[in-house]
Every structure is written in structure tokens, then in C-alpha cells.
Coordinates of C-alpha atoms and ligand atoms in Angstrom, one line a residue:
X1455 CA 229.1 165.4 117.5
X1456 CA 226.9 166.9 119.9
X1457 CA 225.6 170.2 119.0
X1458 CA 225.1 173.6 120.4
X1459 CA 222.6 174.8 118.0
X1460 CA 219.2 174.4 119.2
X1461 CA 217.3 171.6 116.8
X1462 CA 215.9 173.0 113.7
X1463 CA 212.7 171.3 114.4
X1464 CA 210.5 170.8 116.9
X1465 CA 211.4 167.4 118.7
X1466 CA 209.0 165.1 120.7
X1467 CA 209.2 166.3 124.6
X1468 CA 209.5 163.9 126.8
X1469 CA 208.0 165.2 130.1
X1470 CA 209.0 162.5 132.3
X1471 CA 213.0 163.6 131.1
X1472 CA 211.9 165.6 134.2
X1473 CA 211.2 162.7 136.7
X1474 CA 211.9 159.2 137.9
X1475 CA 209.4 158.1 135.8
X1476 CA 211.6 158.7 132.5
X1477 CA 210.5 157.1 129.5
X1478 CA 212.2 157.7 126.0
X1479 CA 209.4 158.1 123.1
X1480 CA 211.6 156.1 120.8
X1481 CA 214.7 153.9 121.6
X1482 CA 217.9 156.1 121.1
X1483 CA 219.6 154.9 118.2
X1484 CA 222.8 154.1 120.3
X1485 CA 223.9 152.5 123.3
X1486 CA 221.2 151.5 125.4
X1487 CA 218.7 153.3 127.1
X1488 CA 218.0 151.4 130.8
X1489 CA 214.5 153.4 131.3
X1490 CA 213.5 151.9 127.8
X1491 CA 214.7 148.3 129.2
X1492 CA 213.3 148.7 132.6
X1493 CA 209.7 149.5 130.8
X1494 CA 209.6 146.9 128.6
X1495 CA 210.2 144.8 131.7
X1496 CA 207.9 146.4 133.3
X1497 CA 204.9 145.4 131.0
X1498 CA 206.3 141.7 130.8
X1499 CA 206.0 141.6 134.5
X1500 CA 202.2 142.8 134.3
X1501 CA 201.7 140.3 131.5
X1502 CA 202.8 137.6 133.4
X1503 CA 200.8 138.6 136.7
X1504 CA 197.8 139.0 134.3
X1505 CA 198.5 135.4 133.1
X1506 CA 199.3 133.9 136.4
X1507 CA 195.7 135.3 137.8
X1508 CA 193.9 133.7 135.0
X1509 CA 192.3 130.6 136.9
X1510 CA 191.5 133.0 140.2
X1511 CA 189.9 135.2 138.0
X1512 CA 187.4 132.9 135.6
X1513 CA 187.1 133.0 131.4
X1514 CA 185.0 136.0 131.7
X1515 CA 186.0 138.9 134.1
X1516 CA 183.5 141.6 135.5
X1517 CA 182.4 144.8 134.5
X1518 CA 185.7 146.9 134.5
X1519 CA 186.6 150.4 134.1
X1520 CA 188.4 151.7 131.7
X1521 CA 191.2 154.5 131.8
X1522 CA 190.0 157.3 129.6
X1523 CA 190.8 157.5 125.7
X1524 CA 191.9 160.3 124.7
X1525 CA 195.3 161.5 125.1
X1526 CA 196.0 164.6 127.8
X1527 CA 198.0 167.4 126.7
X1528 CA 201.0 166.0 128.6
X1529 CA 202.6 163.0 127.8
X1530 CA 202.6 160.5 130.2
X1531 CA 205.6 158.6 131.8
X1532 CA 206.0 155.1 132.6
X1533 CA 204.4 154.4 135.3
X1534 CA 200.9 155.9 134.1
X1535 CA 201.0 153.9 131.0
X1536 CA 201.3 150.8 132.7
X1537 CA 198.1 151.9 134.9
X1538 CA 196.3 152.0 132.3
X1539 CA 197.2 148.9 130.7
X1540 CA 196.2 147.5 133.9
X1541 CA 192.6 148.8 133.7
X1542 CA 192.6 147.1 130.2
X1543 CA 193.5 143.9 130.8
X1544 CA 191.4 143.8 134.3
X1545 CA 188.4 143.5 131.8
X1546 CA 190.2 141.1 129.0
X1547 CA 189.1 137.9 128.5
X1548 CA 190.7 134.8 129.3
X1549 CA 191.7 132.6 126.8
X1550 CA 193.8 130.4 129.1
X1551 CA 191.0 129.7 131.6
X1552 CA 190.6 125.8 131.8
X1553 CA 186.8 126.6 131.5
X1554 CA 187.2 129.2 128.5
X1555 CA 185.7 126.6 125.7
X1556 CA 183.3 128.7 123.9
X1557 CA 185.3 129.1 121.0
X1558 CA 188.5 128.8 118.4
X1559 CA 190.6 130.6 120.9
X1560 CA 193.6 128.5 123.3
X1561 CA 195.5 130.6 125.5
X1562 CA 198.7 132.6 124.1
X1563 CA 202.0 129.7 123.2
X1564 CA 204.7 131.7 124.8
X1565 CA 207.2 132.1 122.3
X1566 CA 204.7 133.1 119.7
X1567 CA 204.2 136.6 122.5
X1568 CA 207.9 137.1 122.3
X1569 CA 207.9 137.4 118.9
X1570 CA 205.1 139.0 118.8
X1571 CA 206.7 142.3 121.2
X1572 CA 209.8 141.3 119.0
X1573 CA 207.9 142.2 115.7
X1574 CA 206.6 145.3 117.4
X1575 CA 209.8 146.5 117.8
X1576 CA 211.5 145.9 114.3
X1577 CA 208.4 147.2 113.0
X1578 CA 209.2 145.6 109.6
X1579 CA 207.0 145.6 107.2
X1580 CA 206.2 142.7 104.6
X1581 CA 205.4 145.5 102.6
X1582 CA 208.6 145.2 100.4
X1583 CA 211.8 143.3 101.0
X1584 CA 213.7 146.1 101.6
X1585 CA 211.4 146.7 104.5
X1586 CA 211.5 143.4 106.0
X1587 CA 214.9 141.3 104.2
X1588 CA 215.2 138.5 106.5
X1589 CA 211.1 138.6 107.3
X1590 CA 209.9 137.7 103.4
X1591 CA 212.9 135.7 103.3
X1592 CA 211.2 133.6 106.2
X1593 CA 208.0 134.2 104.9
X1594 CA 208.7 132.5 101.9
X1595 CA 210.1 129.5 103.2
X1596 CA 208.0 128.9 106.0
X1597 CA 204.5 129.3 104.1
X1598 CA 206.8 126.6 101.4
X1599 CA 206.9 123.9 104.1
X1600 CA 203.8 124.2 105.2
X1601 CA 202.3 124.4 101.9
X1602 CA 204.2 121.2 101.6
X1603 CA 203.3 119.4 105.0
X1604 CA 199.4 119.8 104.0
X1605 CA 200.9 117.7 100.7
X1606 CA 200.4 120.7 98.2
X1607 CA 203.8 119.8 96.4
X1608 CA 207.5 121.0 96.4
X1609 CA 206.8 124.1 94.1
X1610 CA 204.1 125.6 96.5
X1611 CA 203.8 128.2 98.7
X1612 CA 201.9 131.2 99.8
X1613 CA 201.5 134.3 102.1
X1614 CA 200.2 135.0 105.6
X1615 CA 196.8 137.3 106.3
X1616 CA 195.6 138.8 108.9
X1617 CA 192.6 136.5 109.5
X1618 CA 190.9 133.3 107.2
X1619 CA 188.6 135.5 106.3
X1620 CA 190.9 138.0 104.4
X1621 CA 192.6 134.0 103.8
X1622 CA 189.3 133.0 102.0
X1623 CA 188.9 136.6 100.4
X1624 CA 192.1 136.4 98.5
X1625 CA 191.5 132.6 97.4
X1626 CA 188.3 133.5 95.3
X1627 CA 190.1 136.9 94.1
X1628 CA 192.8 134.6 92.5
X1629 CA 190.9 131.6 91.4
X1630 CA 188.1 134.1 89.4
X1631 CA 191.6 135.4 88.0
X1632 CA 192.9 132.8 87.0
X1633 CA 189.5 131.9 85.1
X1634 CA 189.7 134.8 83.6
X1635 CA 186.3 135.8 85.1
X1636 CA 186.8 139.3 86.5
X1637 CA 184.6 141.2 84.5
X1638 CA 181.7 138.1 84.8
X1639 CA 178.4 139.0 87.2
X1640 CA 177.2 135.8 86.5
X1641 CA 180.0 133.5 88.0
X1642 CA 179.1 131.4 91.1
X1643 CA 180.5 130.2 93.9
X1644 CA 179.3 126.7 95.7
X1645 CA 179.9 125.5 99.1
X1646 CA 177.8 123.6 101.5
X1647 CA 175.0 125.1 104.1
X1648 CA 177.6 124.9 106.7
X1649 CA 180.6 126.7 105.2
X1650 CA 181.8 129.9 107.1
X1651 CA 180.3 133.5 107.0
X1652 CA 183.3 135.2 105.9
X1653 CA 182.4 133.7 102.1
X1654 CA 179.2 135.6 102.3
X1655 CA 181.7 138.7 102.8
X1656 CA 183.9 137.6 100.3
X1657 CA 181.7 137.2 97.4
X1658 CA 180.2 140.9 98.7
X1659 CA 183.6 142.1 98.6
X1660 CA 183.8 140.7 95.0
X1661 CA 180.7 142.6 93.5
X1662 CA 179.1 139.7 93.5
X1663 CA 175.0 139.5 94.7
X1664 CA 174.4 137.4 97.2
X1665 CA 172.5 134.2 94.9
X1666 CA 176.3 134.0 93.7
X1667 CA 177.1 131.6 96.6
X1668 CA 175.2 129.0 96.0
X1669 CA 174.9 126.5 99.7
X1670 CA 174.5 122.9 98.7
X1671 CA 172.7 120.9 101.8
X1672 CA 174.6 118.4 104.0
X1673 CA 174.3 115.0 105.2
X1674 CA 173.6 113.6 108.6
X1675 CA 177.9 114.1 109.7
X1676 CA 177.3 118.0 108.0
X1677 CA 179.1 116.9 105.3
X1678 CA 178.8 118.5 101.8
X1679 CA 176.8 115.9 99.6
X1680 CA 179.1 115.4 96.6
X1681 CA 175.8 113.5 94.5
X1682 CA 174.4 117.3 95.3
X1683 CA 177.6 118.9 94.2
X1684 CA 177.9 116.9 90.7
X1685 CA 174.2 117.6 89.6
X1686 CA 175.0 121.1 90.2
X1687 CA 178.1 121.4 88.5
X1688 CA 176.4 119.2 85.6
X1689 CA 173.3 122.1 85.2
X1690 CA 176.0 124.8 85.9
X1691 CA 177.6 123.5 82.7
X1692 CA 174.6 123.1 80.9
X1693 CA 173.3 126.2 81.7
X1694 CA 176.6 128.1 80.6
X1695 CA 177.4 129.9 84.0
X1696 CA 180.6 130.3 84.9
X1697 CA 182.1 128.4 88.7
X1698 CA 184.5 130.8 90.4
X1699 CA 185.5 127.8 93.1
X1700 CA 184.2 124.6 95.1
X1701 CA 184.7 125.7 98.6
X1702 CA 184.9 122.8 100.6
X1703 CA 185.5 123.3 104.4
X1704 CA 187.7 120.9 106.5
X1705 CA 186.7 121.6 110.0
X1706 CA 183.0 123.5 109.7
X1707 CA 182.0 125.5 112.6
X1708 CA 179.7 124.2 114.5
X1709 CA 180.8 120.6 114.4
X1710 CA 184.1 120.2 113.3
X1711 CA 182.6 118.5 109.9
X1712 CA 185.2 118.3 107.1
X1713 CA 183.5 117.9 103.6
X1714 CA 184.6 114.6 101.7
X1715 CA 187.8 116.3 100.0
X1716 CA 188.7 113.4 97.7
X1717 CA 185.6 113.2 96.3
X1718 CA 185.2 117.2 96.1
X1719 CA 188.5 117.1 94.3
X1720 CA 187.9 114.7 91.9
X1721 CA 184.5 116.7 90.4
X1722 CA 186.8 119.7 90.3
X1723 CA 189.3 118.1 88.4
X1724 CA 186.7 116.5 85.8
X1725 CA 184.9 120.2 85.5
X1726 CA 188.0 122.0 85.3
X1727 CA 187.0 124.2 88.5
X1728 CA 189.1 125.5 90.8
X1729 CA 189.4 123.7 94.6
X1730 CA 189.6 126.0 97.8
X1731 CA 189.9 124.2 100.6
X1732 CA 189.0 126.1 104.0
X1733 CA 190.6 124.7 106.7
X1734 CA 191.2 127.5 108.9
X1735 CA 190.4 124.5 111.8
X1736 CA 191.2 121.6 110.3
X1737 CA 193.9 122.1 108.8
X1738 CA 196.6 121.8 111.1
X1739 CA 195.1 118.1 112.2
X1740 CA 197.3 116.9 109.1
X1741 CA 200.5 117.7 110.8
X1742 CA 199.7 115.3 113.4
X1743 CA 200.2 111.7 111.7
X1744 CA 197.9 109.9 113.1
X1745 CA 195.2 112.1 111.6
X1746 CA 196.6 113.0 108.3
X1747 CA 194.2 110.6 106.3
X1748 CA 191.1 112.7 108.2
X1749 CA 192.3 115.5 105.7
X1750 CA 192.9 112.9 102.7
X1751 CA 192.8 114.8 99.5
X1752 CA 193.7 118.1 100.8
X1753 CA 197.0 118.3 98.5
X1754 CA 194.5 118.5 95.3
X1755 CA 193.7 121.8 96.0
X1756 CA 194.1 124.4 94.4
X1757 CA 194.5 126.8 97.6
X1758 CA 193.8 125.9 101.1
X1759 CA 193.4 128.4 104.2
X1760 CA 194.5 127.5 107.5
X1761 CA 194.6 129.1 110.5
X1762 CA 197.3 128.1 113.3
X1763 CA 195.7 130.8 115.3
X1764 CA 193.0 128.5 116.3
X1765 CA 194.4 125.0 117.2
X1766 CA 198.2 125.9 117.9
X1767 CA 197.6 129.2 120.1
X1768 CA 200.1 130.9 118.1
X1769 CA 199.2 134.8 118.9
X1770 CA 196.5 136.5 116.8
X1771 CA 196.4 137.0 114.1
X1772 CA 197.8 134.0 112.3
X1773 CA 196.1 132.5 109.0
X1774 CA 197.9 131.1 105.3
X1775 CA 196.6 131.1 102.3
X1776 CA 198.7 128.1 100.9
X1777 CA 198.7 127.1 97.0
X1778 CA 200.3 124.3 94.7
X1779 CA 201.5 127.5 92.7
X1780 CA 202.1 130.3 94.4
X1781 CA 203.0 132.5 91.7
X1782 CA 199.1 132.7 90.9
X1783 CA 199.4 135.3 93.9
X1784 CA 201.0 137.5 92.2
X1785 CA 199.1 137.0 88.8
X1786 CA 195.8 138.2 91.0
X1787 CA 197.5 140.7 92.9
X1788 CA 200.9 142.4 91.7
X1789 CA 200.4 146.0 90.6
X1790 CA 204.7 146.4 89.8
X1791 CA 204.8 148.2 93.3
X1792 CA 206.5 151.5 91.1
X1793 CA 208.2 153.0 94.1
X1794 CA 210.2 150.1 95.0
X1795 CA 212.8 148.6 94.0
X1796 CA 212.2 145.4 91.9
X1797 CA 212.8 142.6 94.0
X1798 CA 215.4 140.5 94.4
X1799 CA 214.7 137.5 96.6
X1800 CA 211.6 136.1 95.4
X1801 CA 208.8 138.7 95.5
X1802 CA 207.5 141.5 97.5
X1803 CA 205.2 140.2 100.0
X1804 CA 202.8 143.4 98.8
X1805 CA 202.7 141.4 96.0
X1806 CA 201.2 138.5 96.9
X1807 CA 197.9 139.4 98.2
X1808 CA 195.4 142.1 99.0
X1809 CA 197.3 144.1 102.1
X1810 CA 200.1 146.3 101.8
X1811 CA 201.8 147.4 104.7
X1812 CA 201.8 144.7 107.1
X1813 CA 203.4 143.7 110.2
X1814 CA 205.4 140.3 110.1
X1815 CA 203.0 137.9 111.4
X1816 CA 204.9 135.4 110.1
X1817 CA 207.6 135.6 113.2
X1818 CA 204.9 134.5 115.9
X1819 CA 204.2 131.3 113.8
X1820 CA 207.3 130.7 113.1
X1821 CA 208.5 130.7 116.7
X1822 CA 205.7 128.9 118.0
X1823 CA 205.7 126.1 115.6
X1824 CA 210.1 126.1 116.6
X1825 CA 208.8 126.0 120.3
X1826 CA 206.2 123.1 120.0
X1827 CA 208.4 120.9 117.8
X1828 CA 206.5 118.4 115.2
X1829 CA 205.9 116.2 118.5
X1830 CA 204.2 119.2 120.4
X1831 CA 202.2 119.5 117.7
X1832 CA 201.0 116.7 117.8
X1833 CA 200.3 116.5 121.5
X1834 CA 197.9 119.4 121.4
X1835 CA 195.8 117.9 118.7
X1836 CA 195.6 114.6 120.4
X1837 CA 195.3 116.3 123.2
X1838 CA 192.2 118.3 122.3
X1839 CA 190.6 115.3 120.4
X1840 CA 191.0 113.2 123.5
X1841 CA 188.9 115.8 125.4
X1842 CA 186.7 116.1 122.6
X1843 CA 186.2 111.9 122.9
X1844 CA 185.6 112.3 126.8
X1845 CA 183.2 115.1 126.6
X1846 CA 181.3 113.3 124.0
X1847 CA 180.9 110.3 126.2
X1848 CA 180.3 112.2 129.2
X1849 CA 177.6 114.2 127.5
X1850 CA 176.4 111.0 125.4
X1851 CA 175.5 109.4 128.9
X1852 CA 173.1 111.6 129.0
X1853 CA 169.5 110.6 126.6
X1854 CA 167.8 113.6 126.7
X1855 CA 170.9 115.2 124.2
X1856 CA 171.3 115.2 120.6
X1857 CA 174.9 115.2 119.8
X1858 CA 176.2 117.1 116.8
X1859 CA 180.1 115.9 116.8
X1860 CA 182.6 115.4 114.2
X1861 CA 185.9 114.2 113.7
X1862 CA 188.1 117.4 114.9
X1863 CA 188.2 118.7 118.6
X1864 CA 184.3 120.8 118.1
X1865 CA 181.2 118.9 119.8
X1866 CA 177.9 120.9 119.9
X1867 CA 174.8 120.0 122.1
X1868 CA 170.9 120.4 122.7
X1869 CA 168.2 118.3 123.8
X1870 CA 166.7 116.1 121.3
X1871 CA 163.1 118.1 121.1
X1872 CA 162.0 121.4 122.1
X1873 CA 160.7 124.3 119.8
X1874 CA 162.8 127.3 119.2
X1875 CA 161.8 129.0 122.0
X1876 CA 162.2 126.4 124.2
X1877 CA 165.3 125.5 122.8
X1878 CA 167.0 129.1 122.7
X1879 CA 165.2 129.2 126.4
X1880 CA 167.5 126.2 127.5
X1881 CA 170.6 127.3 125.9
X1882 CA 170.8 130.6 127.6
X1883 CA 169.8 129.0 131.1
X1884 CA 172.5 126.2 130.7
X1885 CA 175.0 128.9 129.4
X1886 CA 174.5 131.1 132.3
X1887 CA 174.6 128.1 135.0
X1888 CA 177.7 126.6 133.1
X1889 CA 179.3 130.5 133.5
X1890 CA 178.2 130.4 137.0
X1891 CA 180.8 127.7 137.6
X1892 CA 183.1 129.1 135.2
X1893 CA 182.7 127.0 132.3
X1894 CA 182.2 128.8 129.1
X1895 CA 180.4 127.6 126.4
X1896 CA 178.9 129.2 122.9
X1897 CA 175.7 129.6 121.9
X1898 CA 175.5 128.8 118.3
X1899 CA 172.2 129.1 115.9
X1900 CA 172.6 125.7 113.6
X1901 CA 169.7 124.4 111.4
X1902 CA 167.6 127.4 112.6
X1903 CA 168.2 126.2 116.7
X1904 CA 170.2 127.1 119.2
X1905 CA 172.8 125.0 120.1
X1906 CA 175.9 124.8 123.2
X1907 CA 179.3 124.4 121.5
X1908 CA 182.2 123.1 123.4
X1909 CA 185.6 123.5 121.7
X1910 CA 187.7 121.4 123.5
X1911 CA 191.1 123.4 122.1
X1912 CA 192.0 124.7 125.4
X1913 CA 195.4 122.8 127.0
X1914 CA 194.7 123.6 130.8
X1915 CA 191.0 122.0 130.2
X1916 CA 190.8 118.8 132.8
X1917 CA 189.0 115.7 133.0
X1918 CA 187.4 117.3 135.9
X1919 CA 186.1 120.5 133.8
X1920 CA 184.5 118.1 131.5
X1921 CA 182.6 116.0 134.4
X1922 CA 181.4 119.1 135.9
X1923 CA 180.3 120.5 132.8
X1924 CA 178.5 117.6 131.8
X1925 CA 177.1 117.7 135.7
X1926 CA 175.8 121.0 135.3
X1927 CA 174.2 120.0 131.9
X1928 CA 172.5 116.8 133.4
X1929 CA 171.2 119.2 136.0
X1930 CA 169.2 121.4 134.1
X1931 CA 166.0 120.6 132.9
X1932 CA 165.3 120.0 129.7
X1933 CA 161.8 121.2 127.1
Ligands
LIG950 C1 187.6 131.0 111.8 C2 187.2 130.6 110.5 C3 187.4 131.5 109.4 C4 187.7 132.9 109.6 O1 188.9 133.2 110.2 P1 189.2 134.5 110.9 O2 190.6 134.4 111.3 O3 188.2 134.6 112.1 O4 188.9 135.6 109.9 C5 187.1 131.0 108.1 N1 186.7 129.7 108.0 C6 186.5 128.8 109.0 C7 186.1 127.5 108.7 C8 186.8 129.3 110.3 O5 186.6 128.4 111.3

């Protein structure tokens, strides 16, 4: 086979064919190539001494410096490339610091990386199934059972998204399709005061002006008022405009709130109006049995978004748009696809929502969810809510606090008066002396305020983190 004849195009050089350092641009095709192996090891051994440094090193590291961007004329070999990763991840934040608890981030599961440096190298692409057989195949099936775990039915199904928000995007798209309300200005969409930004996007995405997502207030828990929600979809009736969805949210930011879904359903049912249910956090609470009736009524949906990146630390990104009837996907989305072949197993994953080319996220969760088992699962939510519970007591010891907490793993903070100065003034003060110990905390802006939020999601968080966090509070003094 081999040739003679020069090449009759140009071919990649490897400069490195010249050195130890050797480094094959792409894997040869046959037999196995020991620098590509040895590499590859290479950057699983920095991984792991990155993650093995994480508690020495604290949730957020120091300034770093980075390697430079652009690419020299050379290529460079091995060794290079993993200096500069190095620089990279010196300044990365640490998700699996026990103090990292400012946000809807847990450290990575390991199975979900492999598959994740497993995807990168089958670069599939969910695209088409010719691009990815076995991928839509286990795309299909997995978004099935969990479509069917959160109670949705045994016909339902769904696709993954890079992100809730895109999750949330494609929900609207195919409920105001399904209404037949693509050409309307006028539709609306209602949700409560305390649903997530990414609407706001959405319905900008959508053509839609702003007034078109109309917030409905919520009670004392931050809990959509359904009395609120009936009169509006009574005058929205009345008044002839047209209801794209009911968003309710199941897990709401701030405080881990989840909107009274029975209830919510039931008004959508009577009005004919279409049900999404975002549940990017709370969502996965329903695969733990013990807090399944938290997320009662979340099968009447019509779709639901939920996002195992957040709870299950399966590696980003990782978000479902699950419905009852999946096919409505397609409906809102299919375009024929003209240069591929038709499908044969069940529909092009292009199909089925608004990406085309995309990687196969769907291996990570997969994996991670085969790795944790139903019963680890369900550890790390009761794990999380129990450290929600002692935070909450730790912190409720303490008079001077107003407690915002809800039923999922979220509990946000701030003393019970102050103006907004003086509030925003203590939240940055406690932040900073919480980061000084290496606790870290968010700063969110609820009801006009600042806040601190804890989310207690993080599995190497212990007891003791939580009693010097609540020290460090107590110490500080409050407006
Ligand atoms: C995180 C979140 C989203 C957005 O998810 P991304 O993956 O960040 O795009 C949407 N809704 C809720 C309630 C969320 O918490």
C-alpha cells in the first residue's frame, strides 16, 4: 500500500514528528499510535492533580496568567500543550471545593468526564443518525425513561439542549406551534415574578415585546398565586388574547420555591393552555421517592425542562426538554433535513429542536446516572437537602436574619431590616469575609435587595463548613 508518490496535497505537518515530543494531529486510522495514548494520559494525569489540589487551593483561585491565544506559526508538541492547559486550569474555578456554594454547580461525577473525553473523540453528531447510530438511538430511549420517571407517560420523550435556557426556548417555540400562534404579536406568556431570566430571552428570541411575559406576584413561600393566575387567564379570555403557555417553575432561583403544579395544571387544562414546567432544579428531586409528591402534578405537563447538570454533577452541559408527546418536536422544528437520508430509527435528532450539529451530550448523562444508580441518586438529594435543613437551623439560630428557604436544597439570607444600601453594604462585607475563609456564597438581588444564597448541592460540603459559615455570618454586624 504505501506509496512512493509524494501526496497530492498538502498534509498537516507535524513538527514534533521531529522530537520526543511527537504528537499525531489526528489518530492514525490503524493500529495504535502510543504518542496519541501516552497524551491523552498525559492530560488525565493533570486533570486529576488539578482535582486532587482542589481543597488546598480554595473555590476561587487567584489572579492567573494565561498562555497566549493565538496560535504560533509552528505547531506545538505535547508537552507545550499541556503547559498551557496548566496555565488554564491554575485560574479555573472549583466546583468541588467543600466551600464552593454560591451556585447550581457540584463538582464533576466521574464517569460523566469519561464520557465526556469519550464523546470528544467519536465526535458524533446528533445531527442525523447516520452521524451518531447508536447516540440518537440512546438518546431516544434515555430522554423516554426519564420523560417517564417525572410521570409524563409511556408514549413520551424528548431531546437534550445545551442549557435550560435553550430547554425553555424550545418549549414556548412548540407550545405557540402547536396553538397555531406563530404569526400572532399579541400572544402572551405568564409566569410568576420569580421565574428564570432565560424566559425574558426566550420570548425576545420569539419576536415577542417584552409586555408579552406577563409575571404574576407570589406568596410568602415565592410561590406563584394560582387565585392570581385564574383572574388572569379569565380577562385573557375575555379580552380575546391569545396564551402561548403557563410557565410554572419547580425549583425558583433564589429559594428553591416550586409553584403549586396541581393547581397550575388544573387552570391549564380548564383554559385549554398549554403547561411548561421549568424544573431545571427541581426536577430531578422526583427521582428520589421520598420527595416525589414535592413535584406532585408534574406529569400534567405538557413539557417540562430539567437540568441534571445542576443537582446530579453530570458534566456541563446537560438539560431535557421532556414532553407527554414528543412528536410535537418535530411538528415545531423538522425542516425534512434534504441532504440526509430519511431516517430510519425514530427521527433525526436535528429534528427535534432548534440546534443542528451537536455533540452527544446525551453519553455524559447517561453514564452518570449508570454510575450513581437510582440509590445514588437519591443520596445526593437527600444529601443536599439534609445540609440545606442544618444550614437553615444553624442560620435560623441567629434573630437578626430573615430566612428565605424552600423545600429543595437553596436557602437565601439577609438581616431582617436595613435599606438597600445598607443591605447591599452587608452582603458584599459578609461575602468577602465568608471568601476569606473560603466559603463561597452568591449575591443575589431578590425583591429589589440583596440577598446571600447558599446552595447546599455540593457533596464534599461538611457539617463543619456549615457551622463556620453560619459563625462567620453571626460575626458580622448587621444595619
Ligand atoms: C439554571 C436555570 C435555567 C437555565 O439553565 P441554563 O442551563 O443555565 O441555561 C432555567 N430555569 C431555571 C429555573 C434554572 O435554575
Amino acid at each position: 500500500m504505501a506509496s512512493a508518490l509524494p501526496a497530492p496535497w498538502p498534509t498537516p505537518h507535524s513538527p514534533q514528528d521531529r522530537g520526543l515530543d511527537a504528537l499525531p494531529l489526528f489518530a492514525p486510522p490503524s493500529g495504535l499510535d502510543p504518542r496519541l495514548e501516552a497524551f491523552l494520559q498525559q492530560a488525565s494525569s493533570l486533570l486529576c492533580t488539578w482535582l486532587g489540589q482542589t481543597e488546598m487551593r480554595g473555590p476561587l483561585p487567584a489572579l492567573s496568567v494565561l498562555p497566549s491565544v493565538e496560535p504560533e506559526r509552528q505547531g506545538l508538541g505535547g508537552d507545550r500543550l499541556l503547559a498551557d492547559l496548566q496555565l488554564v486550569m491554575e485560574g479555573a474555578f472549583h466546583p468541588g471545593h467543600p466551600g464552593a456554594l454560591a451556585h447550581l454547580d457540584p463538582p464533576a461525577l466521574t464517569a460523566s468526564i469519561a464520557a465526556d473525553l469519550i464523546c470528544a473523540g467519536l465526535n458524533n453528531n446528533l445531527l442525523a443518525e447516520e452521524l451518531a447510530p447508536s447516540l440518537s438511538h440512546l438518546e431516544r430511549g434515555l430522554c423516554a425513561w426519564f420523560a417517564g420517571a417525572l410521570g409524563l407517560g409511556a408514549a413520551a420523550g424528548g431531546v437534550a439542549a445545551s442549557g435550560g435556557s435553550l430547554s425553555n426556548l424550545m418549549a414556548l417555540v412548540t407550545a405557540r406551534h402547536s396553538r397555531g400562534l406563530g404569526q400572532c404579536g399579541e400572544a402572551v406568556v405568564l409566569c410568576s415574578t420569580d421565574a428564570h431570566v432565560s424566559l425574558v430571552k426566550a420570548l425576545a428570541v420569539m419576536g415577542l415585546p417584552a409586555q408579552a411575559l406577563r409575571r404574576l406576584p407570589v406568596d410568602g413561600h415565592g410561590q406563584l398565586c394560582t387565585e392570581r393566575l385564574a383572574d388572569e387567564l379569565e380577562r385573557l379570555q375575555r379580552d380575546g388574547i391569545p396564551v402561548i403557555a403557563v410557565v410554572a417553575t419547580a425549583g425558583t432561583t433564589v429559594r428553591g420555591a416550586i409553584d403549586p403544579l396541581e393547581a397550575i395544571a388544573g387552570l391549564c387544562r380548564r383554559h385549554g393552555v398549554w403547561l411548561h414546567i421549568d424544573a431545571a432544579i427541581g426536577g430531578v428531586f422526583a427521582l428520589a421517592p421520598e420527595q416525589r409528591p414535592l413535584l406532585a402534578g408534574l406529569g400534567r405537563a405538557d413539557s417540562v425542562t430539567v437540568n441534571p447538570q445542576k443537582l446530579l454533577g453530570i458534566t456541563k452541559t446537560s438539560s431535557l426538554l421532556l414532553l407527554p408527546d414528543p412528536a410535537q418536536l418535530q411538528r415545531a422544528f423538522g425542516t425534512g433535513l434534504p441532504y440526509m437520508e430519511p431516517s430510519w430509527g425514530g427521527g433525526h435528532g436535528g429534528e427535534m429542536g432548534l440546534q443542528g450539529s451537536r455533540p452527544a451530550e446525551i453519553l455524559k448523562l447517561w453514564l452518570g446516572l449508570r454510575q450513581l444508580g437510582l440509590d445514588g441518586i437519591t443520596a445526593l438529594v437527600e444529601g443536599a437537602l439534609a445540609r440545606r435543613r442544618r444550614l437553615q437551623q444553624l442560620l435560623a439560630g441567629d434573630g437578626r436574619l430573615q430566612l428565605l428557604e424552600g423545600p429543595l436544597h437553596l436557602l437565601s439570607f439577609r438581616p431582617r431590616s436595613g435599606s438597600h444600601e445598607a443591605l447591599a453594604h452587608w452582603s458584599e462585607k459578609t461575602r468577602a469575609a465568608l471568601l476569606a475563609e473560603q466559603l463561597m456564597l452568591s449575591r443575589p438581588l431578590y425583591g429589589g435587595v440583596h440577598h446571600l444564597k447558599a446552595v447546599l448541592g455540593n457533596p464534599h460540603t461538611q457539617p463543619s463548613h456549615l457551622e463556620r459559615l453560619a459563625a462567620v455570618v453571626a460575626a458580622q454586624p448587621c444595619p
